mmCIF file of C-alpha atoms in Angstrom:
data_model
loop_
_atom_site.group_PDB
_atom_site.id
_atom_site.type_symbol
_atom_site.label_atom_id
_atom_site.label_comp_id
_atom_site.label_asym_id
_atom_site.label_seq_id
_atom_site.Cartn_x
_atom_site.Cartn_y
_atom_site.Cartn_z
ATOM 1 C CA UNK A 159 -14.913 -21.762 -0.056
ATOM 2 C CA UNK A 160 -15.157 -24.366 -2.813
ATOM 3 C CA UNK A 161 -12.164 -25.019 -5.076
ATOM 4 C CA UNK A 162 -12.472 -26.335 -8.640
ATOM 5 C CA UNK A 163 -10.208 -27.084 -11.600
ATOM 6 C CA UNK A 164 -9.968 -25.243 -14.922
ATOM 7 C CA UNK A 165 -11.621 -28.157 -16.730
ATOM 8 C CA UNK A 166 -14.545 -28.278 -14.287
ATOM 9 C CA UNK A 167 -15.087 -24.495 -14.456
ATOM 10 C CA UNK A 168 -15.027 -24.431 -18.263
ATOM 11 C CA UNK A 169 -17.345 -27.466 -18.488
ATOM 12 C CA UNK A 170 -19.836 -25.833 -16.118
ATOM 13 C CA UNK A 171 -19.667 -22.592 -18.134
ATOM 14 C CA UNK A 172 -20.166 -24.515 -21.409
ATOM 15 C CA UNK A 173 -23.237 -26.172 -19.840
ATOM 16 C CA UNK A 174 -24.746 -22.728 -19.228
ATOM 17 C CA UNK A 175 -23.759 -22.068 -15.621
ATOM 18 C CA UNK A 176 -22.647 -18.487 -14.974
ATOM 19 C CA UNK A 177 -22.582 -18.174 -11.172
ATOM 20 C CA UNK A 178 -19.117 -18.879 -9.785
ATOM 21 C CA UNK A 179 -19.404 -16.472 -6.865
ATOM 22 C CA UNK A 180 -17.375 -17.296 -3.775
ATOM 23 C CA UNK A 181 -15.282 -19.994 -5.462
ATOM 24 C CA UNK A 182 -11.590 -20.512 -4.744
ATOM 25 C CA UNK A 183 -9.931 -20.184 -8.159
ATOM 26 C CA UNK A 184 -6.530 -19.326 -6.702
ATOM 27 C CA UNK A 185 -3.633 -20.002 -9.121
ATOM 28 C CA UNK A 186 -5.981 -21.290 -11.837
ATOM 29 C CA UNK A 187 -4.881 -21.017 -15.477
ATOM 30 C CA UNK A 188 -7.846 -19.509 -17.313
ATOM 31 C CA UNK A 189 -5.775 -17.971 -20.099
ATOM 32 C CA UNK A 190 -7.567 -17.742 -23.421
ATOM 33 C CA UNK A 191 -10.924 -18.739 -21.879
ATOM 34 C CA UNK A 192 -14.278 -17.188 -22.779
ATOM 35 C CA UNK A 193 -16.078 -16.539 -19.497
ATOM 36 C CA UNK A 194 -18.015 -13.467 -20.585
ATOM 37 C CA UNK A 195 -20.939 -12.602 -18.350
ATOM 38 C CA UNK A 196 -19.829 -14.933 -15.549
ATOM 39 C CA UNK A 197 -20.373 -14.001 -11.897
ATOM 40 C CA UNK A 198 -17.184 -14.126 -9.796
ATOM 41 C CA UNK A 199 -18.512 -12.022 -6.892
ATOM 42 C CA UNK A 200 -16.270 -12.543 -3.849
ATOM 43 C CA UNK A 201 -14.310 -15.267 -5.656
ATOM 44 C CA UNK A 202 -10.595 -15.751 -5.060
ATOM 45 C CA UNK A 203 -8.613 -15.582 -8.278
ATOM 46 C CA UNK A 204 -5.289 -14.472 -6.796
ATOM 47 C CA UNK A 205 -2.208 -15.556 -8.748
ATOM 48 C CA UNK A 206 -4.415 -16.875 -11.579
ATOM 49 C CA UNK A 207 -3.535 -16.479 -15.252
ATOM 50 C CA UNK A 208 -6.309 -14.655 -17.115
ATOM 51 C CA UNK A 209 -4.185 -13.628 -20.098
ATOM 52 C CA UNK A 210 -6.124 -13.289 -23.328
ATOM 53 C CA UNK A 211 -9.388 -14.289 -21.626
ATOM 54 C CA UNK A 212 -12.743 -12.780 -22.576
ATOM 55 C CA UNK A 213 -14.262 -11.577 -19.294
ATOM 56 C CA UNK A 214 -16.493 -8.910 -20.803
ATOM 57 C CA UNK A 215 -19.575 -8.218 -18.720
ATOM 58 C CA UNK A 216 -18.300 -10.448 -15.912
ATOM 59 C CA UNK A 217 -18.957 -9.566 -12.268
ATOM 60 C CA UNK A 218 -15.892 -9.390 -10.001
ATOM 61 C CA UNK A 219 -17.523 -7.341 -7.228
ATOM 62 C CA UNK A 220 -15.401 -7.777 -4.047
ATOM 63 C CA UNK A 221 -13.279 -10.447 -5.762
ATOM 64 C CA UNK A 222 -9.631 -11.084 -4.908
ATOM 65 C CA UNK A 223 -7.541 -10.713 -8.067
ATOM 66 C CA UNK A 224 -4.259 -9.919 -6.314
ATOM 67 C CA UNK A 225 -1.149 -10.920 -8.260
ATOM 68 C CA UNK A 226 -3.104 -12.057 -11.354
ATOM 69 C CA UNK A 227 -1.602 -12.077 -14.805
ATOM 70 C CA UNK A 228 -4.143 -10.630 -17.223
ATOM 71 C CA UNK A 229 -2.188 -9.527 -20.252
ATOM 72 C CA UNK A 230 -4.449 -8.457 -23.146
ATOM 73 C CA UNK A 231 -7.529 -9.570 -21.206
ATOM 74 C CA UNK A 232 -10.991 -8.245 -22.101
ATOM 75 C CA UNK A 233 -12.795 -6.731 -19.080
ATOM 76 C CA UNK A 234 -15.169 -4.555 -21.169
ATOM 77 C CA UNK A 235 -18.338 -3.664 -19.240
ATOM 78 C CA UNK A 236 -17.165 -5.774 -16.285
ATOM 79 C CA UNK A 237 -18.160 -5.004 -12.689
ATOM 80 C CA UNK A 238 -14.966 -4.744 -10.633
ATOM 81 C CA UNK A 239 -16.352 -2.639 -7.773
ATOM 82 C CA UNK A 240 -14.423 -3.114 -4.534
ATOM 83 C CA UNK A 241 -12.139 -5.685 -6.203
ATOM 84 C CA UNK A 242 -8.625 -6.228 -4.865
ATOM 85 C CA UNK A 243 -6.295 -6.239 -7.881
ATOM 86 C CA UNK A 244 -2.963 -5.294 -6.308
ATOM 87 C CA UNK A 245 0.411 -6.534 -7.603
ATOM 88 C CA UNK A 246 -1.232 -7.555 -10.899
ATOM 89 C CA UNK A 247 0.384 -7.725 -14.340
ATOM 90 C CA UNK A 248 -2.281 -6.433 -16.741
ATOM 91 C CA UNK A 249 -0.501 -4.923 -19.722
ATOM 92 C CA UNK A 250 -2.799 -4.299 -22.655
ATOM 93 C CA UNK A 251 -5.915 -5.172 -20.619
ATOM 94 C CA UNK A 252 -9.179 -3.649 -21.830
ATOM 95 C CA UNK A 253 -11.399 -2.106 -19.128
ATOM 96 C CA UNK A 254 -13.559 -0.012 -21.457
ATOM 97 C CA UNK A 255 -16.859 0.993 -19.776
ATOM 98 C CA UNK A 256 -15.994 -1.207 -16.761
ATOM 99 C CA UNK A 257 -16.972 -0.167 -13.238
ATOM 100 C CA UNK A 258 -13.952 -0.180 -10.894
ATOM 101 C CA UNK A 259 -15.484 2.002 -8.162
ATOM 102 C CA UNK A 260 -13.464 1.642 -4.917
ATOM 103 C CA UNK A 261 -11.166 -1.036 -6.398
ATOM 104 C CA UNK A 262 -7.494 -1.303 -5.524
ATOM 105 C CA UNK A 263 -4.983 -1.577 -8.365
ATOM 106 C CA UNK A 264 -2.026 -0.687 -6.138
ATOM 107 C CA UNK A 265 1.423 -1.721 -7.323
ATOM 108 C CA UNK A 266 0.062 -3.179 -10.577
ATOM 109 C CA UNK A 267 1.464 -2.927 -14.090
ATOM 110 C CA UNK A 268 -1.218 -1.503 -16.398
ATOM 111 C CA UNK A 269 0.966 -0.481 -19.331
ATOM 112 C CA UNK A 270 -1.096 0.187 -22.492
ATOM 113 C CA UNK A 271 -4.373 -0.686 -20.703
ATOM 114 C CA UNK A 272 -7.553 0.994 -21.912
ATOM 115 C CA UNK A 273 -10.014 2.470 -19.423
ATOM 116 C CA UNK A 274 -11.980 4.451 -22.000
ATOM 117 C CA UNK A 275 -15.382 5.350 -20.545
ATOM 118 C CA UNK A 276 -14.680 3.378 -17.348
ATOM 119 C CA UNK A 277 -15.655 4.369 -13.811
ATOM 120 C CA UNK A 278 -12.532 4.653 -11.663
ATOM 121 C CA UNK A 279 -13.960 6.686 -8.787
ATOM 122 C CA UNK A 280 -11.951 6.320 -5.567
ATOM 123 C CA UNK A 281 -9.619 3.727 -7.120
ATOM 124 C CA UNK A 282 -6.279 3.152 -5.406
ATOM 125 C CA UNK A 283 -3.416 3.501 -7.903
ATOM 126 C CA UNK A 284 -0.581 3.850 -5.391
ATOM 127 C CA UNK A 285 2.749 2.778 -6.936
ATOM 128 C CA UNK A 286 0.965 1.648 -10.120
ATOM 129 C CA UNK A 287 2.499 1.734 -13.603
ATOM 130 C CA UNK A 288 0.084 3.547 -15.926
ATOM 131 C CA UNK A 289 2.357 3.973 -18.937
ATOM 132 C CA UNK A 290 0.556 4.857 -22.188
ATOM 133 C CA UNK A 291 -2.849 4.149 -20.611
ATOM 134 C CA UNK A 292 -6.067 5.299 -22.307
ATOM 135 C CA UNK A 293 -8.247 7.256 -19.854
ATOM 136 C CA UNK A 294 -10.390 9.013 -22.440
ATOM 137 C CA UNK A 295 -13.815 9.806 -20.939
ATOM 138 C CA UNK A 296 -13.035 7.735 -17.836
ATOM 139 C CA UNK A 297 -14.393 9.049 -14.544
ATOM 140 C CA UNK A 298 -11.339 9.235 -12.282
ATOM 141 C CA UNK A 299 -12.738 11.405 -9.506
ATOM 142 C CA UNK A 300 -10.992 10.743 -6.209
ATOM 143 C CA UNK A 301 -8.341 8.400 -7.620
ATOM 144 C CA UNK A 302 -5.496 7.955 -5.134
ATOM 145 C CA UNK A 303 -1.906 7.977 -6.443
ATOM 146 C CA UNK A 304 1.553 8.280 -4.892
ATOM 147 C CA UNK A 305 5.005 9.536 -5.860
ATOM 148 C CA UNK A 306 5.725 6.030 -7.174
ATOM 149 C CA UNK A 307 2.723 6.036 -9.543
ATOM 150 C CA UNK A 308 3.979 6.334 -13.124
ATOM 151 C CA UNK A 309 1.794 8.165 -15.665
ATOM 152 C CA UNK A 310 4.275 8.408 -18.575
ATOM 153 C CA UNK A 311 2.389 8.891 -21.827
ATOM 154 C CA UNK A 312 -0.987 8.796 -20.052
ATOM 155 C CA UNK A 313 -3.174 11.812 -20.816
ATOM 156 C CA UNK A 314 -5.097 11.965 -17.555
ATOM 157 C CA UNK A 315 -6.650 15.279 -18.624
ATOM 158 C CA UNK A 316 -8.699 13.409 -21.254
ATOM 159 C CA UNK A 317 -10.565 11.805 -18.360
ATOM 160 C CA UNK A 318 -13.702 13.183 -16.752
ATOM 161 C CA UNK A 319 -13.656 14.591 -13.218
ATOM 162 C CA UNK A 320 -9.925 14.234 -12.773
ATOM 163 C CA UNK A 321 -9.756 15.050 -9.103
ATOM 164 C CA UNK A 322 -6.754 12.924 -8.246
ATOM 165 C CA UNK A 323 -5.330 12.855 -4.734
ATOM 166 C CA UNK A 324 -1.575 13.446 -4.847
ATOM 167 C CA UNK A 325 -1.284 14.207 -8.580
ATOM 168 C CA UNK A 326 0.036 17.753 -8.169
ATOM 169 C CA UNK A 327 3.071 16.428 -6.327
ATOM 170 C CA UNK A 328 4.592 14.703 -9.337
ATOM 171 C CA UNK A 329 2.884 15.844 -12.580
ATOM 172 C CA UNK A 330 4.778 18.609 -14.317
#
C-alpha cells in the first residue's frame, strides 16, 4: 500500500486527481483540507486528523478510519459503507445524507454529530457516545448498540425504521 505526505496528496488533488483508493494515509494531518468528492476506497486513514475538513461526497467504502479525529468535519453525501471508524473522536461531524451501511462506529465520540437523512442500516454503535445527535429522517434499521452506548439528548424516534438491537435494555 502506497504512503504519501499531506503536501503530495493536496497537490495531487489540486491538479485534479480524485482517486486515492488503497493509499496509506495513516496518521496524516488533513485538518482543514478540501477533499470533497475524493475516492478513499480501502484507504488507511487511521489516527489521521480530519478536523474541519470538507469530505462531502467522498468515498470511504471499506476504508480504515479507526482512531481518527474528525471534529466538525463535513461528510455530507459521503459513502462510508463498510468503513471501520471505531475509537474515533468526531464531535460536531456532519454526516447528512451519508451512507454508512454496515459501518462500525464502535467506541467513538459522536457528540452533536448530525446524521439527518443518513443511512445507518446495520451500523455498529456499541459503546458509542451519541449525545445530542441529530438522527432526524435517518434510516437506523438494525443498528447495534450496547449498555455502554449513550443516547443522552438524542431523539432516536425521529429516525426512520428505528429497529435497534439492544435499545430496550437501556432506554427509559
